[in-house]
Amino acid sequence: MEPVAASELKLNKLYKVEFLNGSKLIVSFAGFKGGRYYFFNETGQQFSIADNTIKHLRFYK
């Protein structure tokens, strides 16, 4: 899988995100608003990650 920077995420595209604890999740990017990145997980639930912590995550397409 090819790594992607958070600033390169595109709307409605699927990405694999790797968290600091090593867990991985397939997400769909839903947008950026108010200093937060919004995503949908595999079950359709929306969640967000703060701009100041997203730099510690790894994204792959």
mmCIF file of C-alpha atoms in Angstrom:
data_model
loop_
_atom_site.group_PDB
_atom_site.id
_atom_site.type_symbol
_atom_site.label_atom_id
_atom_site.label_comp_id
_atom_site.label_asym_id
_atom_site.label_seq_id
_atom_site.Cartn_x
_atom_site.Cartn_y
_atom_site.Cartn_z
ATOM 1 C CA MET A 1 0.000 0.000 0.000
ATOM 2 C CA GLU A 2 1.158 3.491 -0.803
ATOM 3 C CA PRO A 3 1.524 5.985 2.100
ATOM 4 C CA VAL A 4 -0.524 9.200 1.956
ATOM 5 C CA ALA A 5 -0.049 12.416 3.960
ATOM 6 C CA ALA A 6 -3.116 13.731 5.820
ATOM 7 C CA SER A 7 -3.026 16.872 3.648
ATOM 8 C CA GLU A 8 -3.428 14.665 0.537
ATOM 9 C CA LEU A 9 -6.632 12.904 1.623
ATOM 10 C CA LYS A 10 -9.452 13.106 -0.919
ATOM 11 C CA LEU A 11 -13.182 13.138 -0.165
ATOM 12 C CA ASN A 12 -15.034 9.814 -0.238
ATOM 13 C CA LYS A 13 -11.877 7.789 -0.936
ATOM 14 C CA LEU A 14 -11.021 4.717 1.120
ATOM 15 C CA TYR A 15 -7.874 4.689 3.212
ATOM 16 C CA LYS A 16 -6.274 2.342 5.684
ATOM 17 C CA VAL A 17 -5.303 4.242 8.834
ATOM 18 C CA GLU A 18 -2.770 2.933 11.336
ATOM 19 C CA PHE A 19 -3.098 4.280 14.869
ATOM 20 C CA LEU A 20 -0.288 4.714 17.409
ATOM 21 C CA ASN A 21 -1.281 1.535 19.263
ATOM 22 C CA GLY A 22 -0.860 -0.477 16.050
ATOM 23 C CA SER A 23 -4.544 -1.001 15.313
ATOM 24 C CA LYS A 24 -5.686 -0.497 11.719
ATOM 25 C CA LEU A 25 -9.003 0.622 10.299
ATOM 26 C CA ILE A 26 -10.443 1.106 6.813
ATOM 27 C CA VAL A 27 -12.018 4.567 6.588
ATOM 28 C CA SER A 28 -13.639 6.878 4.087
ATOM 29 C CA PHE A 29 -12.530 10.520 4.288
ATOM 30 C CA ALA A 30 -15.539 12.815 4.845
ATOM 31 C CA GLY A 31 -13.830 16.209 5.068
ATOM 32 C CA PHE A 32 -12.024 18.760 7.207
ATOM 33 C CA LYS A 33 -13.786 21.377 9.313
ATOM 34 C CA GLY A 34 -12.910 23.400 12.392
ATOM 35 C CA GLY A 35 -9.496 21.827 12.920
ATOM 36 C CA ARG A 36 -10.800 18.249 12.710
ATOM 37 C CA TYR A 37 -10.616 15.537 10.060
ATOM 38 C CA TYR A 38 -13.878 13.590 9.657
ATOM 39 C CA PHE A 39 -14.140 9.957 8.574
ATOM 40 C CA PHE A 40 -16.661 7.146 8.220
ATOM 41 C CA ASN A 41 -15.643 3.704 9.426
ATOM 42 C CA GLU A 42 -16.634 0.389 7.825
ATOM 43 C CA THR A 43 -20.003 0.353 9.619
ATOM 44 C CA GLY A 44 -20.883 3.895 8.528
ATOM 45 C CA GLN A 45 -20.270 5.617 11.858
ATOM 46 C CA GLN A 46 -18.672 9.041 11.620
ATOM 47 C CA PHE A 47 -15.743 9.990 13.823
ATOM 48 C CA SER A 48 -13.186 12.771 13.842
ATOM 49 C CA ILE A 49 -9.528 13.238 14.633
ATOM 50 C CA ALA A 50 -8.056 16.554 15.791
ATOM 51 C CA ASP A 51 -5.633 18.317 13.474
ATOM 52 C CA ASN A 52 -2.883 18.335 16.111
ATOM 53 C CA THR A 53 -2.953 14.525 16.531
ATOM 54 C CA ILE A 54 -3.493 13.398 12.942
ATOM 55 C CA LYS A 55 0.186 13.957 12.144
ATOM 56 C CA HIS A 56 1.000 10.935 14.339
ATOM 57 C CA LEU A 57 -1.153 8.551 12.265
ATOM 58 C CA ARG A 58 -0.257 6.762 9.046
ATOM 59 C CA PHE A 59 -2.581 6.658 6.043
ATOM 60 C CA TYR A 60 -2.352 4.285 3.096
ATOM 61 C CA LYS A 61 -4.319 4.049 -0.116
#
